[in-house]
XYZ file of C-alpha atoms in Angstrom:
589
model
C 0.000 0.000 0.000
C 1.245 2.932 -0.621
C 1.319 4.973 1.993
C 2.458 9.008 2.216
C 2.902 11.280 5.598
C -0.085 13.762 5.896
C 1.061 17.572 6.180
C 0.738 17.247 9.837
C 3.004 14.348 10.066
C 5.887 16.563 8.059
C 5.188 19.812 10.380
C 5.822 17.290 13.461
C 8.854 15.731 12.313
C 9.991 19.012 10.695
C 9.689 21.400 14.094
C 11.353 18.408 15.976
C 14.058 18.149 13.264
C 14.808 21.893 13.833
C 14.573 21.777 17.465
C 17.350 18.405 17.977
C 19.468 19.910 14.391
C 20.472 23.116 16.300
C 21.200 21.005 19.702
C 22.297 18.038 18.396
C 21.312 15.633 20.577
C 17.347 14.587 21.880
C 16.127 16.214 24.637
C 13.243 15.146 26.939
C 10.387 14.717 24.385
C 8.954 12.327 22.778
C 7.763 12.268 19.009
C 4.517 10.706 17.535
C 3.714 10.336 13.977
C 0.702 9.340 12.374
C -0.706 8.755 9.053
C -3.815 8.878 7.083
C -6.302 6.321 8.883
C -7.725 5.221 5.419
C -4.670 3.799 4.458
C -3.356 2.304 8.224
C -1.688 3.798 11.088
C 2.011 3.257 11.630
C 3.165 4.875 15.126
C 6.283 4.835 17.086
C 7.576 7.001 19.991
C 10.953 8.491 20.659
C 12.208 8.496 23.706
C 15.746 10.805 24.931
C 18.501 9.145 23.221
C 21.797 11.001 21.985
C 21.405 9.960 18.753
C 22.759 12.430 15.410
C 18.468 13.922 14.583
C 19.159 12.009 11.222
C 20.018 8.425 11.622
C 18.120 9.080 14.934
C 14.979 9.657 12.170
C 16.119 6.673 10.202
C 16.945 4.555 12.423
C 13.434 4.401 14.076
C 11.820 4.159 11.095
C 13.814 1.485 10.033
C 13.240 -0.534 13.257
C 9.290 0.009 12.378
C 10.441 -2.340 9.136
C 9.175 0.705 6.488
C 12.300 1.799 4.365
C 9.822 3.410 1.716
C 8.055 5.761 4.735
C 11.446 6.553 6.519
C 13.187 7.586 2.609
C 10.367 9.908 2.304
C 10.184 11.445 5.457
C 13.623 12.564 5.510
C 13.706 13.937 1.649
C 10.343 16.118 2.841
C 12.466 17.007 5.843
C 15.599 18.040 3.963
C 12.738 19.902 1.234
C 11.825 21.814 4.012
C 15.384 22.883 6.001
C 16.485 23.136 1.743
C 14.343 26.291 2.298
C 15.132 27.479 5.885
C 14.727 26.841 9.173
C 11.631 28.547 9.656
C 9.124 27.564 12.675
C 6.136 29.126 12.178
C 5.144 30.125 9.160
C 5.340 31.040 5.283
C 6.762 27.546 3.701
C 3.640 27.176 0.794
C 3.972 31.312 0.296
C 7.815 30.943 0.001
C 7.626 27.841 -2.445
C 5.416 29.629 -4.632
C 6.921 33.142 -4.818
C 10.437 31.978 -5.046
C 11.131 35.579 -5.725
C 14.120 38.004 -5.415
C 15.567 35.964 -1.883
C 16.175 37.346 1.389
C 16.438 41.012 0.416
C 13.142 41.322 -0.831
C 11.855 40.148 2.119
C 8.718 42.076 3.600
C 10.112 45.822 5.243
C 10.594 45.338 9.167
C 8.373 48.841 9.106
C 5.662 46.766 8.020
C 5.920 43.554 10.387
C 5.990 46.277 13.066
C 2.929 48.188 12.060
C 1.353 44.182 11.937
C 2.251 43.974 15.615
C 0.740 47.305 16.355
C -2.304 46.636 14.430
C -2.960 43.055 15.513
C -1.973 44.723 19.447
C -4.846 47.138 18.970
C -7.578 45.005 17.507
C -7.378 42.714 20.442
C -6.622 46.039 22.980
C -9.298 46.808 25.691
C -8.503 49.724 27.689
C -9.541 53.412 28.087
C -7.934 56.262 25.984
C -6.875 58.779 28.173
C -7.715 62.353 28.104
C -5.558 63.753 26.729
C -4.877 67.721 25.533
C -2.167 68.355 23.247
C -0.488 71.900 23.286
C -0.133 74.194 20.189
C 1.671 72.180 17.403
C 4.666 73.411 15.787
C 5.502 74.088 12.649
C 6.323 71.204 11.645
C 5.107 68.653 13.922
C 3.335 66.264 12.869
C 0.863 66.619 15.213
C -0.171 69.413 13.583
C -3.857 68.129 12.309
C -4.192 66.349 16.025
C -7.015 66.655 17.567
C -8.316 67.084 21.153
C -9.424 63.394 21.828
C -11.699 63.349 25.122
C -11.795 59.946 27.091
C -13.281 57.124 25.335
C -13.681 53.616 26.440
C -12.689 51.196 23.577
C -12.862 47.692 23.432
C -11.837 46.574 20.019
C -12.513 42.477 19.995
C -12.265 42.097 23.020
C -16.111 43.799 23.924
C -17.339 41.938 20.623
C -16.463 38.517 22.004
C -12.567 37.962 21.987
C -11.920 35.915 25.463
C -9.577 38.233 27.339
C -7.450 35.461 27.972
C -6.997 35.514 24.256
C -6.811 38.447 23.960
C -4.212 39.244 26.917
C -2.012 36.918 24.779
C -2.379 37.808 21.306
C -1.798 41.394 22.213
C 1.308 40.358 23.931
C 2.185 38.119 21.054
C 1.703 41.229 19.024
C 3.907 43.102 20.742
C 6.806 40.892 20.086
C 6.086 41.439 16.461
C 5.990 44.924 17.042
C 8.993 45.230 18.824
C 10.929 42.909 16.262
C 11.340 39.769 17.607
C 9.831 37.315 15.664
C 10.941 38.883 12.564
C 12.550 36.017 11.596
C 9.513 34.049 11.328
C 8.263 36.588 8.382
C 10.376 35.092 5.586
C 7.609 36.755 2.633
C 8.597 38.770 0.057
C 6.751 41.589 -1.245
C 6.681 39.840 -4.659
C 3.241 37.989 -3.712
C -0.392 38.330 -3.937
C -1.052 41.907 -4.788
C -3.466 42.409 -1.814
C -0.947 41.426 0.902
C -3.293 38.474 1.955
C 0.132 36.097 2.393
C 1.731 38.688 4.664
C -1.461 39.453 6.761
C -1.696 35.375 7.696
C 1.984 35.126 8.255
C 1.295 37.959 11.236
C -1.725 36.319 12.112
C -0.520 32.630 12.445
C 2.701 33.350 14.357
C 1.173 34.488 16.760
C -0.742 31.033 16.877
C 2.506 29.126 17.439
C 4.158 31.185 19.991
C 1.882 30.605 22.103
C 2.446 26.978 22.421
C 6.227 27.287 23.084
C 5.813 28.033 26.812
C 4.783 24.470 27.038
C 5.505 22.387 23.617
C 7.499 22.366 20.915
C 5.333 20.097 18.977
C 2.879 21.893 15.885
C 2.775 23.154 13.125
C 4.704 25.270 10.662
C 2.833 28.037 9.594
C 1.747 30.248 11.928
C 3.197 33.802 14.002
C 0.881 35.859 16.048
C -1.920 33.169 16.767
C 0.765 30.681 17.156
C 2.375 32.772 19.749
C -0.207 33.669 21.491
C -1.408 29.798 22.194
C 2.448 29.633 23.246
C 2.027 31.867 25.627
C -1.176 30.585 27.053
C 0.473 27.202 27.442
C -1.209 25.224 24.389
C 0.464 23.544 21.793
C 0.535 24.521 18.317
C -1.520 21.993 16.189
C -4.498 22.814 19.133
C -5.301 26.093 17.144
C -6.443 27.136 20.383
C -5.437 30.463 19.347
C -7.161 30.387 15.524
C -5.443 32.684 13.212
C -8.584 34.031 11.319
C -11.101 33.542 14.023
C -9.117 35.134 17.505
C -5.937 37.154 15.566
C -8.171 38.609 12.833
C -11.340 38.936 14.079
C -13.240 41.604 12.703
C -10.589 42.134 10.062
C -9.643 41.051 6.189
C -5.987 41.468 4.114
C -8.275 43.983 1.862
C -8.664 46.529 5.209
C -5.533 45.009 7.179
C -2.708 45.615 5.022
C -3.681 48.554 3.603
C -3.983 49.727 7.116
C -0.701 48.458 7.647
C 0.786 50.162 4.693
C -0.686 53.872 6.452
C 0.470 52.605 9.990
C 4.356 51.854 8.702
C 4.530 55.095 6.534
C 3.412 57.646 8.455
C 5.513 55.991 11.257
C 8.718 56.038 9.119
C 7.807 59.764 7.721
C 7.669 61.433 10.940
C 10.859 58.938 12.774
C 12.904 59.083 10.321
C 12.262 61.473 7.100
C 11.154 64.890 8.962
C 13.496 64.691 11.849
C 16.524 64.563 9.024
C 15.111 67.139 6.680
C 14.735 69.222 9.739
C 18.260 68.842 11.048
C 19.428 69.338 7.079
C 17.487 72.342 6.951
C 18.844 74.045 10.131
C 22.659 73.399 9.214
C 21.193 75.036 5.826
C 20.343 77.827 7.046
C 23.448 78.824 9.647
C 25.308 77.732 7.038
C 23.317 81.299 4.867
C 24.068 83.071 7.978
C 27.328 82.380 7.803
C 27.823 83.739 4.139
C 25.742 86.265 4.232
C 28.265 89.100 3.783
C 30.348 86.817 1.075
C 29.476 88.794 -2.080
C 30.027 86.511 -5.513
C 29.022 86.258 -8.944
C 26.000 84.532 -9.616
C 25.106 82.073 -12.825
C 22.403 81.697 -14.833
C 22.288 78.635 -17.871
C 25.771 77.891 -15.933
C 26.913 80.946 -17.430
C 27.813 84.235 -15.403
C 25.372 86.311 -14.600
C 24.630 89.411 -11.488
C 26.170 89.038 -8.205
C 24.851 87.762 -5.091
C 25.864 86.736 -1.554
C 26.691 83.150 -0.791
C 24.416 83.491 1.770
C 21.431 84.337 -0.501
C 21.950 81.149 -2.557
C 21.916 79.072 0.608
C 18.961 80.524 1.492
C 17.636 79.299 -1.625
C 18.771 75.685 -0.581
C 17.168 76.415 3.044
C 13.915 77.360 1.849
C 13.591 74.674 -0.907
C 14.111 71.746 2.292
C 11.508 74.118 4.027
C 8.944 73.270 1.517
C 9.854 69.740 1.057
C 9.190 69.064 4.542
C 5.633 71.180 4.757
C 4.994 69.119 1.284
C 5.294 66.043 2.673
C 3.734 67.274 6.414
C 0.688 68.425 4.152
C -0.088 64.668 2.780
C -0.334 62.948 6.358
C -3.870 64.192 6.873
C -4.502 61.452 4.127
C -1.635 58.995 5.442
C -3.643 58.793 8.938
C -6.842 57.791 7.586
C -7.574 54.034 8.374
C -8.990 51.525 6.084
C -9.319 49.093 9.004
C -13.384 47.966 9.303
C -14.054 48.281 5.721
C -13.008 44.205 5.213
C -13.712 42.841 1.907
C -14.407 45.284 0.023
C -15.089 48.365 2.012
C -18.909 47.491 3.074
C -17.628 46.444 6.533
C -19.260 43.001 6.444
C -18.482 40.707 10.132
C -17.584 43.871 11.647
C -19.773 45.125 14.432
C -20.423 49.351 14.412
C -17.750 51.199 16.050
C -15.446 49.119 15.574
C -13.406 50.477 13.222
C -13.321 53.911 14.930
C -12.612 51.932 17.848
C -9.393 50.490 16.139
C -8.167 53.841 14.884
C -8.062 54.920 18.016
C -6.224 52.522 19.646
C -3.685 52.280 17.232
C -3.323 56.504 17.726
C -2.747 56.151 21.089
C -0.273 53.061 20.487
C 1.592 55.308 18.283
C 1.140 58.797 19.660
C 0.000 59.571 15.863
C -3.258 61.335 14.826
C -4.879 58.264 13.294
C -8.627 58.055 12.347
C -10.744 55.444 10.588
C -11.525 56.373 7.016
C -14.291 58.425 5.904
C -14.827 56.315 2.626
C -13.589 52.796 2.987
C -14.053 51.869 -0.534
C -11.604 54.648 -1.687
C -8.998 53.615 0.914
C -9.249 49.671 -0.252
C -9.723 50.313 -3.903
C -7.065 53.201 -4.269
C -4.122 54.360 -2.986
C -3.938 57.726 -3.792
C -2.753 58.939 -0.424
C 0.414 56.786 -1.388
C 0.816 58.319 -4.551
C 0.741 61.791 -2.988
C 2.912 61.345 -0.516
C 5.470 59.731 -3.085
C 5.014 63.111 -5.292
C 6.257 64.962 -2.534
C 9.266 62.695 -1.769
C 9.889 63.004 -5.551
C 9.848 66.624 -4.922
C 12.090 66.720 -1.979
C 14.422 64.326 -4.386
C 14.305 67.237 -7.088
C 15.264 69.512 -4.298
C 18.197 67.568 -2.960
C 19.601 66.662 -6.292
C 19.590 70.446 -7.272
C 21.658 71.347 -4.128
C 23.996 68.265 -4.217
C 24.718 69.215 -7.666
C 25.351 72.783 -7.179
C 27.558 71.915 -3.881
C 29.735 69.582 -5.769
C 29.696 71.961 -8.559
C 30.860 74.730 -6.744
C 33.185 72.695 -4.813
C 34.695 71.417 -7.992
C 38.865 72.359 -8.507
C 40.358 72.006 -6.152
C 42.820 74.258 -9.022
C 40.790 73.821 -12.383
C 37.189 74.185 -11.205
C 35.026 76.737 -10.051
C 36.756 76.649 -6.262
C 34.279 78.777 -4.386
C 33.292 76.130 -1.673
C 35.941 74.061 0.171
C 34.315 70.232 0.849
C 35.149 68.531 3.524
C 37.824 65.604 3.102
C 36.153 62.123 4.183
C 37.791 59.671 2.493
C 40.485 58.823 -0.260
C 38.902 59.471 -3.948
C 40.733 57.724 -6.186
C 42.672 54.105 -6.609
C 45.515 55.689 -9.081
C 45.458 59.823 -8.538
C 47.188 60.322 -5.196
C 45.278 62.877 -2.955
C 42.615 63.405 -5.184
C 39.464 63.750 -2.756
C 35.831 63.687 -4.369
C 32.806 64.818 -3.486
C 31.320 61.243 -2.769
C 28.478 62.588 -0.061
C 26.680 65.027 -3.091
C 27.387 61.814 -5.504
C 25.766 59.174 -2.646
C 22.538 61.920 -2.135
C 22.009 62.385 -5.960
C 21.940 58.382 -6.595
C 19.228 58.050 -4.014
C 17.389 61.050 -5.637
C 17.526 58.766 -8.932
C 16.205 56.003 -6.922
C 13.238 57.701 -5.080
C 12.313 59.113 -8.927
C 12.104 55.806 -10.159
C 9.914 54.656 -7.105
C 7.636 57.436 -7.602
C 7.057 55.706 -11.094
C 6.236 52.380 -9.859
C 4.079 53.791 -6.889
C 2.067 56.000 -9.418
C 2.055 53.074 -11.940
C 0.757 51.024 -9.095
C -1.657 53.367 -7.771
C -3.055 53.283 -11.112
C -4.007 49.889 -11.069
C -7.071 49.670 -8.263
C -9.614 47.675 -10.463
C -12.908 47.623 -9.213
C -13.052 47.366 -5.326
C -9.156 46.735 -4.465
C -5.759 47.803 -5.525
C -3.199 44.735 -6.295
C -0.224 46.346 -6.174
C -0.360 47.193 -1.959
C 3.234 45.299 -1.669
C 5.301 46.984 -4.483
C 3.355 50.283 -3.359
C 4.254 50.499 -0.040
C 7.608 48.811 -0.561
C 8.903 51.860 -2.774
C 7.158 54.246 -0.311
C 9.581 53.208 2.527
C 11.973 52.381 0.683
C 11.956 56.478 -0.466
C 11.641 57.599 2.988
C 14.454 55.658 4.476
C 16.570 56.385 1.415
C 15.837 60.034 1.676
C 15.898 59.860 5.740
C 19.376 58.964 5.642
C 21.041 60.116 3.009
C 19.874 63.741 3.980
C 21.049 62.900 8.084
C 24.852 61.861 6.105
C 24.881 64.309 3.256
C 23.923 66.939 6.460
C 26.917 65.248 8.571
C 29.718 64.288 6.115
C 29.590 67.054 3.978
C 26.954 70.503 4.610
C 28.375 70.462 8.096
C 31.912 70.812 6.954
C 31.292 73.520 3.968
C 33.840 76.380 4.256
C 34.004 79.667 1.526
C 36.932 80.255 -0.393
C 36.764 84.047 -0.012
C 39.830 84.367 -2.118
C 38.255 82.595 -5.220
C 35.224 83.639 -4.955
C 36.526 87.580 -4.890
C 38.516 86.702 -8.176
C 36.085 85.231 -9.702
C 33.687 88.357 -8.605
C 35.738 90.800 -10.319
C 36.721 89.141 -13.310
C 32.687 89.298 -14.339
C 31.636 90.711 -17.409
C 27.919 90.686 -16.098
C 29.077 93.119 -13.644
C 28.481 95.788 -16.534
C 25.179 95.535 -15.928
C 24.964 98.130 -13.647
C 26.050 100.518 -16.738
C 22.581 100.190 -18.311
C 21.074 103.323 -16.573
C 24.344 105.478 -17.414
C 25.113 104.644 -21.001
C 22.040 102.092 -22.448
C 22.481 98.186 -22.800
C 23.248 98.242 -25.927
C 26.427 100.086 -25.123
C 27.403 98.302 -21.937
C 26.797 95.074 -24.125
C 29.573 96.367 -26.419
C 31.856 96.992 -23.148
C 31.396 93.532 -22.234
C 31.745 92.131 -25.798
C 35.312 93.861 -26.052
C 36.360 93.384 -22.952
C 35.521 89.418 -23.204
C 37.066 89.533 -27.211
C 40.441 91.059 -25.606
C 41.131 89.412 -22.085
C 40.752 92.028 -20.043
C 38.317 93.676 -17.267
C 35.336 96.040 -17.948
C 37.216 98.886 -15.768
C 40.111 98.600 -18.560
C 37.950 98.951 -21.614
C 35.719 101.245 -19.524
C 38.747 103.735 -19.768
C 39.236 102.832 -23.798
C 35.321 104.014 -24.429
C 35.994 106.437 -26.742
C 37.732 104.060 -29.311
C 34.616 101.377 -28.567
C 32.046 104.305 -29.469
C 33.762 104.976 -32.195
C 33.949 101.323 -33.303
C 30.386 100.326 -32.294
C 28.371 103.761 -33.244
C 30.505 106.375 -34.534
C 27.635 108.496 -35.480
C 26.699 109.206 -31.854
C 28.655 110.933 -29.582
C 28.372 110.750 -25.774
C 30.182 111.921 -22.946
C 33.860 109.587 -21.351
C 33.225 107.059 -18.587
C 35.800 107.513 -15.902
C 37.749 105.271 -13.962
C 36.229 107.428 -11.352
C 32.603 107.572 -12.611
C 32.931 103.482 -12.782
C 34.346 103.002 -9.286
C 30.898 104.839 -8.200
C 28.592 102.632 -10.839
C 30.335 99.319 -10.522
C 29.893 98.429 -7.042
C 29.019 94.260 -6.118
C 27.802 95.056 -2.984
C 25.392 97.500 -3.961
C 23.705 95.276 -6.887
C 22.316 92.618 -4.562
C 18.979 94.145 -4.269
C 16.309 96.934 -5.636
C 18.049 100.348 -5.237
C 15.755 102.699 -3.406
């Protein structure tokens, strides 16, 4: 007859292979393996022996007088470890999106806003009153609102045993805090709704649960799994269900997308603002600092009226400025919830309140202004708020590429370049030009500027995509998003450290460079006409020399240029009064 292990059988012997593999030896269990009645039951125990797991395996098998059983039962096991050593969840996911490997693996910023979300929909406490003090600026805080003292229950009023609940929450929180991350082996390349990832959270918390006690269930579970660990139960019990305890109330459809708002907004105001900000500050002492630095300014990269050095940083300061109100200005969208809507946004096996229940747990777990949605069919079916948000990161890129550019730029030399700025020395720049030092932190910033460009592509191509009542893209779209912000989070925080921090002036080129200008002839226009003070710049550029020389030669230039008109001699005198840098940085009164 021929007879095959049942899944449960493989899940046994697979957990126990893990457990005696990384130990080497048997410890004090004992291991029971069935299979399927219909075709007979062959069972045999294991008692502590220091046996190598393998021949431990075989040799009991072998002893049971079933070659055929014990051959399969260790290729299934060695299919399994082939994949990893993974004890609670994800093996049928992983076999079927064999995609990309470990580094495409789920964000952590994601498996944490899981834990926070699964937390919450199991919470029952009371929301504190709480009053919140005039925003700033730029906190993110900004659109809070007062939120007087509400009792909220979540599951737990709609049913959820406390008990249950008690563990899943604390189960949660160990996803939350990062933990059990290695029991989310998903990638993002999966089903576009993020079902996949939502059970992975869901089951592991299942198994956990059992470990207090056991080490004997199943393979695919994290926060259910967990939490019947923690009560005591073993894993195969299910006495912590996945879909009925873990996501009660809830579908992937409303979860993840929920998720996805939960892990951005998180990431945007830990670790995008706070480096913009600190960029933005060194900015702007950095405009203070060159404020009285008077040099020629360039337009189409060609010379053009002066300015201070302190006026084009300004420039820089204010463009970061915006960037951060930009992306401050889409988190009104970011903090509404899709959580309640389930399927497809009608809130079916949801009882009322509940999802304004769960928005405000998770804002108090987070200290962020979170709300449920006001049209749950929009926030499962589109992701526009995404899309937004990206737009401004893909302006904030534009920003930081045009100030990396123009840093490096001006930086550039340190002999046979433009010289103005002195960059500070990091690092080595080349293999074969001794002491040749480049300006690697502008290069670094402007290939992440490239990057968040192209994710703004995908996210919008993505967004795109929401046919009918639910966007299939959720993974890729809020992959890109965080990948942007921590891209952009951290390359500003180094480009701020390694290299804005540092900037010096070099006075002495920059004064050169000043007074060299032919575009400093442009305060001649009122005194002799533009057409004139063109032909002073013209001849001056034609022969090598300054405008004050050929300024003292303007007799022979009228002649050349219009020798029908006669005019009166421009001094040396008369252009010492005209011609002055620090006078043309403004409107003259």
């Amino acid at each position: 007859m021929d007879r095959k292990p049942n899944q449960k059988v493989l899940q046994l012997l697979y957990l126990w292979f893990i457990r005696l593999e990384s130990a080497h030896q048997i410890w004090d269990a004992a291991l029971r393996t069935f299979y399927d009645g219909s075709d007979g039951t062959c069972f045999f125990e294991l008692n502590q022996r220091s046996f190598s797991t393998k021949r431990h395996v075989i040799f009991m098998c072998q002893r049971e007088g079933d070659d055929g059983i014990a051959h399969i039962i260790i290729m299934q096991i060695r299919k399994l470890l082939s994949i990893s050593k993974r004890k609670l969840s994800g093996e049928r996911s992983l076999q079927n999106f064999d995609i990309g490997g470990h580094s495409e693996r789920m964000p952590q910023p994601i498996l944490r806003a899981f834990g926070i979300l699964k937390k919450c929909a199991a919470k029952h406490e009371t929301l504190k009153k709480r009053r919140t003090k005039k925003p700033l600026r730029w906190s993110a805080m900004a659109v809070k609102k007062e939120i007087e003292e509400t009792p909220y229950d979540v599951n737990m009023e709609y049913g959820l045993d406390p008990n249950v609940g008690e563990a899943i929450m604390q189960a949660a929180q160990e996803v939350a805090e990062g933990k059990l991350n290695e029991h989310f082996p998903l990638v993002v390349w999966q089903t576009g709704s993020g079902t996949q990832s939502n059970m992975n959270a869901n089951e592991v918390s299942t198994i956990i649960c059992d470990q207090l006690h056991n080490q004997a269930s199943a393979a695919h579970t994290v926060i259910a799994n967990r939490a019947a660990e923690i009560l005591g139960h073993k894993r195969g019990e299910k006495f912590v269900h996945p879909n009925d305890h873990v996501n009660r109330s809830q579908s992937s459809n409303d979860t993840f997308p929920t998720v996805m708002h939960i892990a951005a907004a998180m990431e945007i105001n830990s670790r995008l603002i706070p480096s913009l900000k600190i960029l933005h500050d060194t900015l702007n002492s950095k405009s203070i600092e060159f404020e009285d630095i008077v040099k020629i300014g360039r337009t189409h990269t060609q010379d053009a009226t002066p300015l201070t050095l302190g006026q084009e940083f300004s420039g820089y300061t204010t463009q970061v400025m915006y960037g951060i109100e930009r992306v401050i200005a889409t988190l009104s969208r970011m903090y509404q919830l899709a959580q309640g809507g389930t399927a497809v946004g009608t809130g079916l096996n949801t009882k009322k309140g509940f999802d304004a229940k769960i928005a405000a747990a998770v804002a108090e777990e987070t200290n962020l202004p979170f709300v449920t949605a006001e049209n749950k069919f929009e926030a499962l079916a589109a992701h526009d708020a995404f899309v937004e948000t990206s737009g401004a990161l893909n302006t904030v890129a534009a920003s930081l590429m045009k100030i990396a550019n123009d840093i490096r730029l001006l930086g550039s030399g340190p002999r046979c370049g433009l010289g103005e700025l002195i960059l500070p020395e990091n690092e080595p720049g080349s293999s074969i030009m001794p002491g040749k030092v480049n300006p690697t932190q502008c290069e670094a910033l402007t290939m992440v500027c490239a990057q968040v460009m192209g994710n703004h592509v995908a996210i919008t191509v993505g967004g795109s995509n929401g046919h009918f009542e639910l966007n299939v893209f959720k993974p890729m779209i809020a992959c890109c998003l965080l990948r942007s912000v921590r891209l952009l989070g951290d390359s500003a925080a180094s480009f701020e450290k390694h290299c804005v921090r540092g900037i010096e002036a070099n006075k002495e080129r920059i004064s050169k460079l000043l007074h060299e200008s032919l575009m400093l002839v442009t305060s001649l226009n009122p005194k002799i006409g533009y057409d004139k003070a063109a032909a002073v710049a013209k001849k001056a550029h034609k022969e090598g020399t300054t405008l004050k020389v050929m300024v003292a030669c303007y007799p022979s230039l009228v002649f050349v240029f219009e020798a029908a008109l006669k005019i009166g001699v421009l001094s040396s005198e008369d252009f010492d009064k005209l011609v002055v840098p620090e006078q043309m940085l403004g409107p003259s009164d």
